[in-house]
Structures are given as C-alpha cells and as structure tokens.
Short mmCIF file of C-alpha atoms in Angstrom, two decimals:
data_model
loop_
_atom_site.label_atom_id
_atom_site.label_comp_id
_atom_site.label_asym_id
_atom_site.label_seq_id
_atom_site.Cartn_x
_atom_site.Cartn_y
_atom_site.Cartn_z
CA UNK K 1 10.67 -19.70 26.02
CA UNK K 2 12.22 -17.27 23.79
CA UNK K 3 11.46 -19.32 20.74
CA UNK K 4 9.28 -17.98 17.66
CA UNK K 5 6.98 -20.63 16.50
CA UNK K 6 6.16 -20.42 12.62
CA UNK K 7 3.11 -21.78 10.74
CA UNK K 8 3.17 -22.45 7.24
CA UNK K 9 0.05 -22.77 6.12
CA UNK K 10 -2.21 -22.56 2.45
CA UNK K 11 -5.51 -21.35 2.84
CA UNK K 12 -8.07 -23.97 2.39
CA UNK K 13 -10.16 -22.74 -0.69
CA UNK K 14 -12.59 -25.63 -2.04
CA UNK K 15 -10.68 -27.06 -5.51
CA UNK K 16 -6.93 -25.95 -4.48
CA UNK K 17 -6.83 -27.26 -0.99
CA UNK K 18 -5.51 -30.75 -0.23
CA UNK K 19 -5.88 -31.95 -4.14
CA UNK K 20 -4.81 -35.66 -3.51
CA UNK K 21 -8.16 -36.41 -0.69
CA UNK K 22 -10.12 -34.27 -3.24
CA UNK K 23 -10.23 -36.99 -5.49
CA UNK K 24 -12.09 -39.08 -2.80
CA UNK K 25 -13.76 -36.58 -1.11
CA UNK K 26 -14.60 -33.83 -3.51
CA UNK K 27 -13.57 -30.22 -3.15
CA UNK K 28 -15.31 -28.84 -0.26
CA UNK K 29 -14.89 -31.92 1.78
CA UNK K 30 -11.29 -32.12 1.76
CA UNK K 31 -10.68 -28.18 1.95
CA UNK K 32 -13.04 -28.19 5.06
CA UNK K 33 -10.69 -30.94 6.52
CA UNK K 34 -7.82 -28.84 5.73
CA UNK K 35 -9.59 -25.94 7.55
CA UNK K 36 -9.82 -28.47 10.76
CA UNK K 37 -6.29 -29.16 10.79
CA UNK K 38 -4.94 -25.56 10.23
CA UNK K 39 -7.13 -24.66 12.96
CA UNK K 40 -6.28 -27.76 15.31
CA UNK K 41 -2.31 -26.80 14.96
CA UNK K 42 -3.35 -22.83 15.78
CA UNK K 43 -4.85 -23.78 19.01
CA UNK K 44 -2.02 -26.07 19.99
CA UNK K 45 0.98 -23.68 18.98
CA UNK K 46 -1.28 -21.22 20.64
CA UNK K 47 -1.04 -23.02 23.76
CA UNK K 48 2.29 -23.97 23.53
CA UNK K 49 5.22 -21.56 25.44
CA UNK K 50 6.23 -19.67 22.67
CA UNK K 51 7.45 -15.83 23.34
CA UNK K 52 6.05 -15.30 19.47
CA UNK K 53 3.57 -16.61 17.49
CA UNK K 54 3.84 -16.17 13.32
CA UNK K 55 1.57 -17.62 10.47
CA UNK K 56 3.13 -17.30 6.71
CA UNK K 57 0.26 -17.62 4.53
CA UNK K 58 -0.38 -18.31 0.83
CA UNK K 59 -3.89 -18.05 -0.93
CA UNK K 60 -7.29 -16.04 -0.37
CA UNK K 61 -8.13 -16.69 2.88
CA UNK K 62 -11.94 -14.97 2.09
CA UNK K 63 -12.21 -17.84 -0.21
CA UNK K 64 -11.44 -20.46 2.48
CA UNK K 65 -13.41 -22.88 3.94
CA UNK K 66 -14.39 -21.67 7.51
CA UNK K 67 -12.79 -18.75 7.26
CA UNK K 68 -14.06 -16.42 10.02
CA UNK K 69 -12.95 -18.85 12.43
CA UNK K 70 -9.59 -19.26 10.74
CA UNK K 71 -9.73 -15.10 10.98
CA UNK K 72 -10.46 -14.72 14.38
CA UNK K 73 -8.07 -17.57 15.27
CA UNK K 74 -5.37 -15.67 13.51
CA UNK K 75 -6.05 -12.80 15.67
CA UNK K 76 -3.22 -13.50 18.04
CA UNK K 77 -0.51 -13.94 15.42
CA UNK K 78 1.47 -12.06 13.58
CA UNK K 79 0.82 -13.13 9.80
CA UNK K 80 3.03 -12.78 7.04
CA UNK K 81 3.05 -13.18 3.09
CA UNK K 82 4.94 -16.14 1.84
CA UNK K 83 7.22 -14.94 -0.93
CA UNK K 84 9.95 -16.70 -3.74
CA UNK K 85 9.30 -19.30 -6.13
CA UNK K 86 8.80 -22.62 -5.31
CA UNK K 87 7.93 -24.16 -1.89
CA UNK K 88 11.57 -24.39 -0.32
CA UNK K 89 12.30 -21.31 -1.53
CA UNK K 90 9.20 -19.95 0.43
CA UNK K 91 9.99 -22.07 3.57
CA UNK K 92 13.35 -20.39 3.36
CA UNK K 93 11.94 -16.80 3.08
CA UNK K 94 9.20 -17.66 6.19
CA UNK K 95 12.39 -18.70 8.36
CA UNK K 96 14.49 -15.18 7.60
CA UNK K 97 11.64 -13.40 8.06
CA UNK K 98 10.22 -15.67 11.56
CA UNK K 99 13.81 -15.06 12.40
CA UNK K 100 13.78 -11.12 12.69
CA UNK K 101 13.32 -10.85 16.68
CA UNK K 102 16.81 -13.12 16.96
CA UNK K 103 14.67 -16.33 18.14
CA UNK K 104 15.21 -19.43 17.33
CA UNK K 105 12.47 -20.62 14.84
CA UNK K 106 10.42 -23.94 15.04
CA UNK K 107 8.33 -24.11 11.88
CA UNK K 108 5.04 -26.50 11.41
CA UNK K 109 2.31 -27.20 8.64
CA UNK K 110 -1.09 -27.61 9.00
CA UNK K 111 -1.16 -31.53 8.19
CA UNK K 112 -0.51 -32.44 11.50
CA UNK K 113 -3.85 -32.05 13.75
CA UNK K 114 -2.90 -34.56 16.10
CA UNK K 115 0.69 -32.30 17.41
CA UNK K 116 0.09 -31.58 20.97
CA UNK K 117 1.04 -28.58 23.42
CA UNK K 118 3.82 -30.86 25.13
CA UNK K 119 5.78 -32.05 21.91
CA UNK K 120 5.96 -28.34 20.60
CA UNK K 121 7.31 -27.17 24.15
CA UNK K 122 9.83 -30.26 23.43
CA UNK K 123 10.61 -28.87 20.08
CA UNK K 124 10.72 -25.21 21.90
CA UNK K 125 13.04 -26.27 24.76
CA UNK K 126 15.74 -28.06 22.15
CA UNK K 127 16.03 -25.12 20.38
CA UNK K 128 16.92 -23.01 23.30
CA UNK K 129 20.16 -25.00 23.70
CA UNK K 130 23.13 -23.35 22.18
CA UNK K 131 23.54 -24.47 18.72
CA UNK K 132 20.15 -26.81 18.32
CA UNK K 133 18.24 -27.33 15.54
CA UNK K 134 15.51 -30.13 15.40
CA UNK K 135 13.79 -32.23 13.06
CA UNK K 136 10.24 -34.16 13.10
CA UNK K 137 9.92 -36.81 10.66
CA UNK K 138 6.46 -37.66 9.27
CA UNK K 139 5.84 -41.58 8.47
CA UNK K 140 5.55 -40.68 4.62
CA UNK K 141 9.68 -39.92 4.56
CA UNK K 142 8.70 -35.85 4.86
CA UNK K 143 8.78 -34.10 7.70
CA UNK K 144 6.29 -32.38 10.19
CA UNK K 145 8.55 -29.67 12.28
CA UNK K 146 11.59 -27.92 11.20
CA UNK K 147 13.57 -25.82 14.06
CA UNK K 148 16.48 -23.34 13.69
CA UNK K 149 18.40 -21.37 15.51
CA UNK K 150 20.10 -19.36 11.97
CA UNK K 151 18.03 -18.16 9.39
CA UNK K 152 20.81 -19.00 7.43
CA UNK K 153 20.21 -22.71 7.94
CA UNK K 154 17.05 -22.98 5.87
CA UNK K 155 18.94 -22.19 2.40
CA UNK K 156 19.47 -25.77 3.02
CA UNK K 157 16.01 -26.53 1.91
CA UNK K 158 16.88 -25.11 -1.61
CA UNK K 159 19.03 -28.57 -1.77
CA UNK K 160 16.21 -30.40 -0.87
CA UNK K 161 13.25 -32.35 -3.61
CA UNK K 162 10.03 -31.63 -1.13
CA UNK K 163 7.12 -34.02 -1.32
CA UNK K 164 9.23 -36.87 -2.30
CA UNK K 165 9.88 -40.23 -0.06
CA UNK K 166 13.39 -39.09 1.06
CA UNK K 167 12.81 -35.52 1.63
CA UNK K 168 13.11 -35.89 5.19
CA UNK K 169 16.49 -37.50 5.16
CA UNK K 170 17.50 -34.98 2.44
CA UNK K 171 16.61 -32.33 4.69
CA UNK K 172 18.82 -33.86 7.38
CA UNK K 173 21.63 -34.16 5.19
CA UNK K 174 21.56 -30.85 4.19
CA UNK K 175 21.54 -29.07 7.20
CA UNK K 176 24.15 -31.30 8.39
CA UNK K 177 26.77 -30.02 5.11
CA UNK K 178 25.86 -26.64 6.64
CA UNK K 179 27.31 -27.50 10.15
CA UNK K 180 23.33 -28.12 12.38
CA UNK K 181 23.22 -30.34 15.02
CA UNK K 182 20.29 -31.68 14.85
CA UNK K 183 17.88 -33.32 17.64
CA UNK K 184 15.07 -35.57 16.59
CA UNK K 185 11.41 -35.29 17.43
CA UNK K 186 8.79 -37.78 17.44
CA UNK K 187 7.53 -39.43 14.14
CA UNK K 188 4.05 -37.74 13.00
CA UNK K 189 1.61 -38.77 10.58
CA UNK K 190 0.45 -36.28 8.31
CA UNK K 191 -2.49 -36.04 6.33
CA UNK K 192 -2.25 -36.38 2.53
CA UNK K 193 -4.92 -39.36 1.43
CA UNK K 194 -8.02 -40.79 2.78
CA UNK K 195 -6.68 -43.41 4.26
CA UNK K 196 -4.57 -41.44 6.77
CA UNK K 197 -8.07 -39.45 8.02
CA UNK K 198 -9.16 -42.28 10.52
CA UNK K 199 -5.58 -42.85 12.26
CA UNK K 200 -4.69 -39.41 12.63
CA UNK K 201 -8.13 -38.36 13.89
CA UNK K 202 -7.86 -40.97 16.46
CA UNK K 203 -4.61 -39.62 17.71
CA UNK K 204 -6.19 -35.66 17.99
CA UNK K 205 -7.57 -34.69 21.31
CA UNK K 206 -11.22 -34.78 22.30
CA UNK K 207 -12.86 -32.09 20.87
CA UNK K 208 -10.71 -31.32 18.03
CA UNK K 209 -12.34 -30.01 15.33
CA UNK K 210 -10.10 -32.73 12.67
CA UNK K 211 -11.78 -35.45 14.47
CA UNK K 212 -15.36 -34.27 14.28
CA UNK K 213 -14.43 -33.07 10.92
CA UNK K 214 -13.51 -36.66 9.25
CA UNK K 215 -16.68 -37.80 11.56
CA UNK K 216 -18.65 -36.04 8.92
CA UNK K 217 -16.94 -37.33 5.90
CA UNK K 218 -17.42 -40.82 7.51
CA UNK K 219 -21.09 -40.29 7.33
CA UNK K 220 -21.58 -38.93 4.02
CA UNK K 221 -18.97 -41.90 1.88
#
C-alpha cells in the first residue's frame, strides 16, 4: 500500500533507556527490554505492506543494548535524525519529514512488542482512504499509532501534554480543531512499569524476542 510507516524510536543505552522499569530492574535490564521491543516492532512493520519503511532515531545507537542486531535490523530502512525541542515537537518534525514521498504516514513507538503484521496493514489500509487519519489508544490514556495523511496535521501535537493520562484524547481533540477524520484502532498496552512486562509478553508472538526477554528478568528478580 502506498503508505510510509514511521518508527520513533530512542536508542536503548543502559541508564537512559526506559527510566521508570529501571528502578525495578536496574539499567541494563530494562534497556535490554527496550532493545526487545524496538526490535519486535522492526520485524512486524517490516512485514507489514508498507511501500516505505522509516526509523527517526534519537541517542547513540553504539551505546545501545544489542546493538548490532538493532544495526543490521535497520538495514532495510531509511533512518532519520529526530530534530526540535521537545518530544511533540520531534514527532511533528519525523511526520514532515516521513511525509516527503506524498504518503500517508502511520507512525509507531517501540513500547508496543505485542503490534502484529495484520493491525498495521489495518492502520495502512485506513489511511489509504481519502481524507483518513487514525488513532491507536494505549490503556495508560496515551497512544500507540498515530496515522496521517498531511504533514500538516501533526502541528497538532504541539497542543498536546505527552505522557500524561489524557494525552490520547488530547491528541484526538486536536486533530479534530484541525479538520482529521479520524478512525480508531485497537487499544494496546504499552510498556512503561514492571508490572505491564508479563501481560504484554503474553500477548507477543512465539518467538519474540520481548517475551524471551522478560523470561530472563523473571529469572533473575
């Protein structure tokens, strides 16, 4: 489908990745489980019909936890700086620049290992209908995926507090004062604390590297 996907993503460096499970885990624990989802939601947007494939990046990836395989996964995208101030202001900048080949653009984090090939063909094939954006809500009041058809759309997220219990319904209303029709996606848990590891790790496909990752931290608490 001629839809770009985007991946936002933070490289996983031990002490800066996923601060909040740090605190149970310790540093290298919870940036390896950040490595597992980042690298969980590359193989699924890899196998998901998108005519282009983009990662926007913040951090040193040499300093992140598995990072050859996050390399080589990255192989087959096309990956991009983040740039601005402040996270919406970088989501923003990621969509105008996703946006450059005239797709639509359906952007994901990396806190959502469990997102399968189907759902983001959903997302893809919404977008491809005149006018279409889409939102995924996460369980926490966020939200997971974020599609658009205008790059112009995502100045919207400059309205919008992010990390905060009603920033998914913010980010609804504020693409709705902008004129978006907006079609809803499946609610998602993402992964923040320790006590989301177990139910989202049940929900990831056999063989995903989330669920043998929190395995391991199961072992060692």
């Amino acid at each position: 489908m001629k839809v770009t996907a985007l991946v936002v993503a933070k490289a996983p460096v031990p002490g800066l990745a996923k601060t909040r499970l740090a605190k149970t885990l310790g540093d290298d624990m919870a940036a390896d489980i950040a490595a597992a989802a980042l690298l969980d939601t590359l193989d699924a947007v890899s196998a998901a019909d998108f005519d282009e494939r983009i990662v926007a990046t913040t951090g040193d990836l040499a300093l992140a936890s598995r990072h050859e395989e996050i390399t080589a996964a990255l192989a087959s995208y096309i990956v991009i700086p983040q740039r601005g101030d402040g996270f919406a202001e970088r989501l923003r900048y990621a969509h105008e620049d996703a946006a450059a080949s005239g797709n639509p653009v359906f952007q994901i984090g990396m806190d959502t290992p469990q997102v399968t090939v189907s759902l983001l063909n959903e997302a893809a094939m919404q977008l491809t209908e005149p006018g279409r954006s889409v939102l995924g809500m996460a369980e926490d009041g966020g939200w997971w995926g974020f599609g658009i058809a205008d790059p112009a759309l995502a100045r919207g997220l400059l309205e919008v507090t992010m990390s905060s219990p009603t920033t998914g319904a913010d980010t609804r209303r504020a693409l709705e004062a902008l004129g978006a029709n907006i079609g809803s996606l499946p609610i998602l848990r993402d992964v923040d604390h320790a006590s989301d590891l177990d139910i989202v790790a049940a929900q990831c496909l056999d063989g995903s590297r989330f669920r043998r990752a929190v395995e391991q931290v199961v072992r060692h608490l």
